[in-house]
Short mmCIF file of C-alpha atoms in Angstrom, two decimals:
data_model
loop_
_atom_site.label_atom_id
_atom_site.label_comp_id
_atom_site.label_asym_id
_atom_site.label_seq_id
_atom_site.Cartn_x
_atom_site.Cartn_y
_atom_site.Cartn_z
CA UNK A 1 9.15 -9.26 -11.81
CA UNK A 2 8.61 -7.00 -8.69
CA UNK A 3 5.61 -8.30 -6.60
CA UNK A 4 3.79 -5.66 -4.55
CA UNK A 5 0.42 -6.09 -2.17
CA UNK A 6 -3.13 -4.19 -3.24
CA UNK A 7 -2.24 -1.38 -1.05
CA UNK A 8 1.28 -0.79 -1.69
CA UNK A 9 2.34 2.43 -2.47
CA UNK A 10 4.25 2.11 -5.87
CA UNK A 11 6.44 5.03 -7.83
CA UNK A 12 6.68 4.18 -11.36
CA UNK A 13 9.53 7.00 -13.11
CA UNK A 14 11.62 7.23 -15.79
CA UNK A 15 14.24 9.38 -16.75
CA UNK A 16 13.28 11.57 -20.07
CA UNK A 17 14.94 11.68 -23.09
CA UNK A 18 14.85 14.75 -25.81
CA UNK A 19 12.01 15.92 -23.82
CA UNK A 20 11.73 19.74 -22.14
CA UNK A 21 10.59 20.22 -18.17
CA UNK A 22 7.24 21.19 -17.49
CA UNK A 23 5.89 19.08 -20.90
CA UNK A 24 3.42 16.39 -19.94
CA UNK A 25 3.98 12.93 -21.26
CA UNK A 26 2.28 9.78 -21.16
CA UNK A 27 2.22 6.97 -18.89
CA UNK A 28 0.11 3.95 -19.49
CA UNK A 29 -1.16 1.35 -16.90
CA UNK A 30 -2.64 -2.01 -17.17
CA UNK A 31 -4.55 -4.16 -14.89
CA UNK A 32 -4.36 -8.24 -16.16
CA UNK A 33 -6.00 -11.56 -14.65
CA UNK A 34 -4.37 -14.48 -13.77
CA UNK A 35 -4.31 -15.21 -17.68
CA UNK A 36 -2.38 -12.21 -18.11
CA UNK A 37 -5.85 -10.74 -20.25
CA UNK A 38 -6.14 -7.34 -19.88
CA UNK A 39 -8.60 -6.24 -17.24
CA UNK A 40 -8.07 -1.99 -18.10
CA UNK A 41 -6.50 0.18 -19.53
CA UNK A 42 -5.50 3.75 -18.11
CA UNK A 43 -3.84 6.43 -19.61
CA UNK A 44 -2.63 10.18 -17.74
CA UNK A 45 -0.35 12.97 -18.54
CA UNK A 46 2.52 13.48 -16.24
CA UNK A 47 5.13 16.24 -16.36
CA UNK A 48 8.77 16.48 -16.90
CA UNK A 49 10.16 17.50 -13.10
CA UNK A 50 13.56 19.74 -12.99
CA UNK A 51 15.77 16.35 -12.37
CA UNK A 52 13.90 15.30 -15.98
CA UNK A 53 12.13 12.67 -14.57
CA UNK A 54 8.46 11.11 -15.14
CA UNK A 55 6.76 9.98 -11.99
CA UNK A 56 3.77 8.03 -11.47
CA UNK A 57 2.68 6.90 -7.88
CA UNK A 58 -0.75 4.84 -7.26
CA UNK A 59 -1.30 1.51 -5.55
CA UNK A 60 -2.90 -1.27 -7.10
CA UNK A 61 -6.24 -1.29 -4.95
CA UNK A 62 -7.06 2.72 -6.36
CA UNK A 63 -6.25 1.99 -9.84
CA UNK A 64 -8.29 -0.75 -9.65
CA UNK A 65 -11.14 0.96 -7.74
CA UNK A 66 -10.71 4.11 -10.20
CA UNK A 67 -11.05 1.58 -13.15
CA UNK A 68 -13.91 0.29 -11.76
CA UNK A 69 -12.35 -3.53 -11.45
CA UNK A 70 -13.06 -6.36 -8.76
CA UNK A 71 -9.31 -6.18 -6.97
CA UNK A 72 -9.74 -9.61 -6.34
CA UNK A 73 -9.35 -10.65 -10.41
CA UNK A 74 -6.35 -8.41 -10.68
CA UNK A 75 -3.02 -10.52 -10.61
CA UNK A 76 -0.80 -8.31 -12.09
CA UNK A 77 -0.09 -4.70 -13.20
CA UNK A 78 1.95 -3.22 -15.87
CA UNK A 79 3.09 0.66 -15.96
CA UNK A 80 5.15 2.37 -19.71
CA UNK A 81 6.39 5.86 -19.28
CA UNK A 82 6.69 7.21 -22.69
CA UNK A 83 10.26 8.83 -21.86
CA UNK A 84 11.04 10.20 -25.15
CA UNK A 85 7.01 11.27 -25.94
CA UNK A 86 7.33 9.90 -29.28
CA UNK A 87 4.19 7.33 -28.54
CA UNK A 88 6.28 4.52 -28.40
CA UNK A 89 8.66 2.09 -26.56
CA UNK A 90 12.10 2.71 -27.59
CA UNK A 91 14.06 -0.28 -25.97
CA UNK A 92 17.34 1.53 -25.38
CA UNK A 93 15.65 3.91 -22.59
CA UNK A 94 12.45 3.03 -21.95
CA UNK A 95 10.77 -0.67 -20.63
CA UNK A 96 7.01 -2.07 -19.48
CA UNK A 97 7.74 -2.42 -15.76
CA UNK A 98 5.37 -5.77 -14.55
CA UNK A 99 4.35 -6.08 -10.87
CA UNK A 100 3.29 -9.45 -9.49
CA UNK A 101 -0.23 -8.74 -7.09
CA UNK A 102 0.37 -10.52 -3.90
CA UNK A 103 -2.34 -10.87 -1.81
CA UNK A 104 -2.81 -9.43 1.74
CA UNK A 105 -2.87 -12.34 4.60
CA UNK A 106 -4.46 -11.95 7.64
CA UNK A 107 -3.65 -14.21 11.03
CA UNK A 108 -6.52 -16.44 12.32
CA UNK A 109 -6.48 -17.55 16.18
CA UNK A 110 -8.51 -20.24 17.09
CA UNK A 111 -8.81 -21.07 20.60
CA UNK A 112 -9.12 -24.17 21.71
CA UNK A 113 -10.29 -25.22 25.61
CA UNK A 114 -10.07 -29.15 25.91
CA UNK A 115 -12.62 -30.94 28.92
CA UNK A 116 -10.96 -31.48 32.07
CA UNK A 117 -9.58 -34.52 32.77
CA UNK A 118 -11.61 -34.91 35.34
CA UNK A 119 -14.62 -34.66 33.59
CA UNK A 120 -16.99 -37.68 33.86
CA UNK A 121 -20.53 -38.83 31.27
CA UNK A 122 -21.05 -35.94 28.43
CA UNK A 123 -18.34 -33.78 29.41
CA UNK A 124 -15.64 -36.00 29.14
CA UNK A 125 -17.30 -36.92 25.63
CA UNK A 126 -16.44 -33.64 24.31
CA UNK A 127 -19.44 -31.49 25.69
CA UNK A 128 -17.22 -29.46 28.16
CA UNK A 129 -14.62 -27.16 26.92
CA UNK A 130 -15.38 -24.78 24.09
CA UNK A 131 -14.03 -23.98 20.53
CA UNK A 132 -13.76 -20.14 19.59
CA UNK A 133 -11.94 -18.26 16.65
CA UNK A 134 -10.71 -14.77 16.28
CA UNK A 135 -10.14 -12.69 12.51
CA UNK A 136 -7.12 -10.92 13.18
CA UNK A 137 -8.17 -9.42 16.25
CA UNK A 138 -11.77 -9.38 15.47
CA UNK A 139 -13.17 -12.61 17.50
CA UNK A 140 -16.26 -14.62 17.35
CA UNK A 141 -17.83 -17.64 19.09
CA UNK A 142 -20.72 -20.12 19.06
CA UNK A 143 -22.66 -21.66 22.77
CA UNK A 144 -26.49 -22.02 24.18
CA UNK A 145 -28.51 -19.38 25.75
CA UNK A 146 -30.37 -20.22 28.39
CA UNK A 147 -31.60 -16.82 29.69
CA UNK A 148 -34.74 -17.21 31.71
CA UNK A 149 -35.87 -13.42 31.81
CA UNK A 150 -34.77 -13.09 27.73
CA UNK A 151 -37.29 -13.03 25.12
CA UNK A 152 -36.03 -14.64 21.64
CA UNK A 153 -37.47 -13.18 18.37
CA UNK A 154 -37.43 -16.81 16.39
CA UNK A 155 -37.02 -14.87 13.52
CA UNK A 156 -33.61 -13.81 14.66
CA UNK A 157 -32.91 -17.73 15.26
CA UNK A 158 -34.43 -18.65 11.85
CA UNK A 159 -36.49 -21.44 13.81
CA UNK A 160 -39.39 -22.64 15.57
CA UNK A 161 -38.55 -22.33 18.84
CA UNK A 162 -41.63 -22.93 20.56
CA UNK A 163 -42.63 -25.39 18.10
CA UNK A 164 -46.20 -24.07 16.90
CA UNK A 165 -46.26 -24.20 13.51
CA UNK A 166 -44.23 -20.79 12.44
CA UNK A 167 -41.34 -18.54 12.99
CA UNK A 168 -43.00 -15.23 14.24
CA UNK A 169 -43.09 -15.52 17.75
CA UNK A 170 -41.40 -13.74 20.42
CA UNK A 171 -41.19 -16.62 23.41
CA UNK A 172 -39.18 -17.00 26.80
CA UNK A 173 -36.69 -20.33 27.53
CA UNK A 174 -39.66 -21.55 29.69
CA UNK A 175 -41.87 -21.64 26.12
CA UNK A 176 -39.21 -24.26 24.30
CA UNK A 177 -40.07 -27.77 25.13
CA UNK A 178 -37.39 -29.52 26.15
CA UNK A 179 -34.58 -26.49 25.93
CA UNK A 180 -31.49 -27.63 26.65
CA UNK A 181 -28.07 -29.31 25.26
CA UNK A 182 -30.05 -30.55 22.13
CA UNK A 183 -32.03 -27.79 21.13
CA UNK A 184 -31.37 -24.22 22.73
CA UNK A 185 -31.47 -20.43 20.95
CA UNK A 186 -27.94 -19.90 20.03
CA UNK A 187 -25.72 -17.07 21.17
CA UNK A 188 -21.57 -15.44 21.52
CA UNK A 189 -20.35 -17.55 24.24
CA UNK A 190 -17.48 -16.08 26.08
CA UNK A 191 -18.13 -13.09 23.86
CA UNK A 192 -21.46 -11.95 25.84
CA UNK A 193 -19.55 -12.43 29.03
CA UNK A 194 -16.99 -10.43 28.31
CA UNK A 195 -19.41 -7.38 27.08
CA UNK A 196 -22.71 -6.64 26.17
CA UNK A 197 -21.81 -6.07 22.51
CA UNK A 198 -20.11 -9.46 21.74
CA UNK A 199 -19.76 -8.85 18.17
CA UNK A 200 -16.98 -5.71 19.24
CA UNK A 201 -14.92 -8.25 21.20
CA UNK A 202 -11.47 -8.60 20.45
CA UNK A 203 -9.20 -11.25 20.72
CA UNK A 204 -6.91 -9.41 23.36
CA UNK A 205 -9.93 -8.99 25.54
CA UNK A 206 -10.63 -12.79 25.52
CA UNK A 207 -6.97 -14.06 26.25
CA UNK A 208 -7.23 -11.37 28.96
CA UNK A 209 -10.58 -13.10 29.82
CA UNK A 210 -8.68 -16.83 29.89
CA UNK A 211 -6.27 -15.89 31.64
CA UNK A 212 -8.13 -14.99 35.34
CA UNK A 213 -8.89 -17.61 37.27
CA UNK A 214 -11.52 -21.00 36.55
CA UNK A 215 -13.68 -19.13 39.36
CA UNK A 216 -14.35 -16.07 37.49
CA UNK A 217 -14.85 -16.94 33.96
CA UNK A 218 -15.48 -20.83 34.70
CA UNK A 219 -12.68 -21.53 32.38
CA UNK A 220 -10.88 -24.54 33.77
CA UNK A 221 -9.91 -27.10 30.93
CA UNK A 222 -6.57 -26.65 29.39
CA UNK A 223 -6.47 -24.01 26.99
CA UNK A 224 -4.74 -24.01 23.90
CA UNK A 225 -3.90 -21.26 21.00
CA UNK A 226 -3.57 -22.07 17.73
CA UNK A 227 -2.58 -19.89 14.94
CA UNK A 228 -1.64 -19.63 11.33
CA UNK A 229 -2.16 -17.59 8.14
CA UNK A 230 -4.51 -17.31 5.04
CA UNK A 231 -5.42 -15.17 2.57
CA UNK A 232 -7.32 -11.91 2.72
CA UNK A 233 -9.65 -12.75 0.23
CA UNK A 234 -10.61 -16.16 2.54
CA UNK A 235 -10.13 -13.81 6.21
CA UNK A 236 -13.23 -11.74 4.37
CA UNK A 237 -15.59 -14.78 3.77
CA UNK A 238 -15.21 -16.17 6.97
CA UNK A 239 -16.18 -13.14 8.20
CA UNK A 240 -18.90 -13.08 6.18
CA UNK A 241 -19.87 -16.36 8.00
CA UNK A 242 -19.44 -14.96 11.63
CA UNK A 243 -21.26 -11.84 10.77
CA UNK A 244 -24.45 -13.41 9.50
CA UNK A 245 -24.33 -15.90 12.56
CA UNK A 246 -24.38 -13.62 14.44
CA UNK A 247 -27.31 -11.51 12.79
CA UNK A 248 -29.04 -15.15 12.59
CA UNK A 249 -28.01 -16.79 15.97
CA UNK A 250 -29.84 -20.33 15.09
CA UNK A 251 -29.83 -23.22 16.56
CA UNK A 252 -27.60 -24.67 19.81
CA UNK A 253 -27.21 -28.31 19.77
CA UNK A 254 -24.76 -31.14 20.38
CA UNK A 255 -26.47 -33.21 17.55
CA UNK A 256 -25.07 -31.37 14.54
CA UNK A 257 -27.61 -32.25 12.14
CA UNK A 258 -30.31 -30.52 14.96
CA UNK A 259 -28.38 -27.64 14.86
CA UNK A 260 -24.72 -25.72 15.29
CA UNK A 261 -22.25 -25.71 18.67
CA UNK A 262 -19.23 -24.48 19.43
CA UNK A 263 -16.57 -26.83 17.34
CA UNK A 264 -19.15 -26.94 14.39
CA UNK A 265 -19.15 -23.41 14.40
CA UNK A 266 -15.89 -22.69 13.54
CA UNK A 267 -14.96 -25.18 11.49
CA UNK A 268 -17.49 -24.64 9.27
CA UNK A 269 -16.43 -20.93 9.50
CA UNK A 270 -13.33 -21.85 8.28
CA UNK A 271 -14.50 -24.35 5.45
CA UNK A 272 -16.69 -21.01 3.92
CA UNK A 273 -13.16 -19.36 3.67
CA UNK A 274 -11.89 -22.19 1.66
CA UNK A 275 -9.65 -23.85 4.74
CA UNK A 276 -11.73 -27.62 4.60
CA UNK A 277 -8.93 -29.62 6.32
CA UNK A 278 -10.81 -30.09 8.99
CA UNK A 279 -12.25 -34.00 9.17
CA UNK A 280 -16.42 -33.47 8.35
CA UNK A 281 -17.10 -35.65 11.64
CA UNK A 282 -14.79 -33.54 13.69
CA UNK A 283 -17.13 -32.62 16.83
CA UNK A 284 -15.29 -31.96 19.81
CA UNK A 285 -12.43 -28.89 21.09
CA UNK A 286 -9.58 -32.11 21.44
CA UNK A 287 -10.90 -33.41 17.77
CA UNK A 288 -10.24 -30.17 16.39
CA UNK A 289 -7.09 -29.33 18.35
CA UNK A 290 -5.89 -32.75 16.64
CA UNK A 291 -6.46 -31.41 13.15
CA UNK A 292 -5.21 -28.10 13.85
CA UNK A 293 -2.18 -29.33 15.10
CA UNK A 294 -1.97 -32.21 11.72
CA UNK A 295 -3.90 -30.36 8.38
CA UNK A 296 -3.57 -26.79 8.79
CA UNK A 297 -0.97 -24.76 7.08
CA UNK A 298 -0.96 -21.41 6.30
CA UNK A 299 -2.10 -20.27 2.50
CA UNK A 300 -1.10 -16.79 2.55
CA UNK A 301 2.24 -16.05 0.16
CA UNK A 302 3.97 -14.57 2.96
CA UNK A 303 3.49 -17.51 5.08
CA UNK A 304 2.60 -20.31 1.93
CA UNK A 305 2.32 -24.17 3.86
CA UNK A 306 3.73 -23.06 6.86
CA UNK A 307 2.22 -25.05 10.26
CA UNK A 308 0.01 -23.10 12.62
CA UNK A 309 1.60 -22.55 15.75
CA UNK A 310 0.34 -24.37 18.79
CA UNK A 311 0.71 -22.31 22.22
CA UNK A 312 -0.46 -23.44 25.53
CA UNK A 313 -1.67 -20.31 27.35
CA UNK A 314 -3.70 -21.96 30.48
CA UNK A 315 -3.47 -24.97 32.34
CA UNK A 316 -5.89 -26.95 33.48
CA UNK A 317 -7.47 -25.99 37.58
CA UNK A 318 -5.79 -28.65 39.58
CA UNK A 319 -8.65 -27.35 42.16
CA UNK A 320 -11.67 -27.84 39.90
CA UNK A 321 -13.69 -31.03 40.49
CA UNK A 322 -16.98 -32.16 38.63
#
């Protein structure tokens, strides 16, 4: 059985029989589910060329969108050229071609920046470094916002910031009691340093970003990448998740049942996509680097239980001190 992704172009032909050039003939195409049911049925007319051949070319992803069928259900196609045009298949010449549907893949990055060892009290603890992802090269990330001149709309943090009762207020970083590691407005982390539309950053713009020195970007843990594959189907949840973060920024906090940070972020990012390997008390950028490096295997075909690949890409400042 040939297997062929959603978008790959596909010529079905067969060689005529009894049959003059320039008649039309029929050619049948099926879409099934994983139980091999059929999905849809589509029939079209195709002429005799002057070599006497019948061809059909489509890909998988405009059948199914002409039919009018989820993608995501079909598992495999089946295309019949009716070489001889006598409505039927005659074994000798003519055969139901099947195609296997593999799934697209797409490569997740998730970047990992552990706490210094020098780090001393909540640092060292897991509160320094920082935990980021990227979707192919679409990336995303999760920090506090402490703006002072910034006014936050609680609605867009879908909480009570200021803590009066509701969620309708528009209110300044001096108006939260007590703003800081445990309760702070949410926002892209290295993303809004990078540019003022974080959610257009790429992934080549934040290694580029890494990769200048502590002093500029105040990046000055070792930093690790981590990569692997999944499917496309998961790739489009989890960014689902990033992209309603980031239209609902939320809650900042270290205490994850107050709210979301950094580590949290991701992995739960990556637990809406289907990838839950990730232990549920994992808190911390050297917790997570751990169960990268142990539980995570790619799930795409192309790539099926493969490890991610661990890259160091920046050492730690030997000239930063706390």
């Amino acid at each position: 059985m040939t297997s062929k992704k959603l978008d790959d172009k596909i010529k079905l032909t067969a060689r005529t029989v009894n049959v003059q050039i320039g008649q039309e003939v029929k050619v049948i195409l099926k879409l099934y589910d994983e139980n091999k049911k059929i999905l849809k049925q589509k029939e079209y007319k195709e002429k005799v060329q002057e070599n006497t051949n019948v061809e059909k070319r489509f890909t998988i992803l405009s059948l199914s969108n002409e039919s009018n069928i989820d993608s995501s259900k079909v598992k495999y196609v089946s295309g019949w050229i009716d070489a001889d045009d006598d409505g039927e298949i005659t074994r000798e010449y003519e055969k139901e071609v099947w195609i296997e549907v593999i799934e697209g893949e797409e490569k997740i990055t998730i970047i990992v920046e552990l706490p210094h060892s020098k780090e001393t009290g909540w640092g060292a603890k897991g509160l320094a470094g920082h935990t980021a992802m990227a979707i192919g090269n679409r990336f995303f990330d999760y920090g506090p916002d402490y703006s002072n001149n910034k006014i936050f709309n609680e609605e867009i943090y879908q909480a009570d910031l200021n803590q009066d009762g509701d969620m309708e207020d528009n209110v300044k970083i001096d108006d939260i009691p007590n703003a800081g590691f445990y309760f702070a407005p949410g926002r892209p982390w290295w993303a809004e340093m990078i540019s003022k539309e974080p959610k257009n950053v790429t992934l080549s713009q934040v290694l580029s970003f890494i990769s200048s020195n502590w002093r500029n970007n105040n990046v000055y843990g070792t930093v690790y990448k981590i990569e692997f594959y999944i499917k496309k189907s998961q790739s489009n949840k989890i960014l689902e998740w990033w992209k309603d973060r980031y239209k609902h920024l939320k809650i900042y906090s270290i205490k994850p049942w107050t709210g979301e940070q950094c580590t949290t972020t991701v992995k739960k990012a990556l637990a809406y996509g289907g990838i839950n390997n990730i232990d549920w008390d994992t808190l911390t950028p050297d917790g997570i680097l751990e169960d990268l490096q142990t539980e995570i295997k790619s799930t795409s075909f192309q790539h099926k239980n493969e490890k991610a690949i661990i890259t160091l890409i920046k050492k730690e400042a030997e000239d930063w001190n706390p």
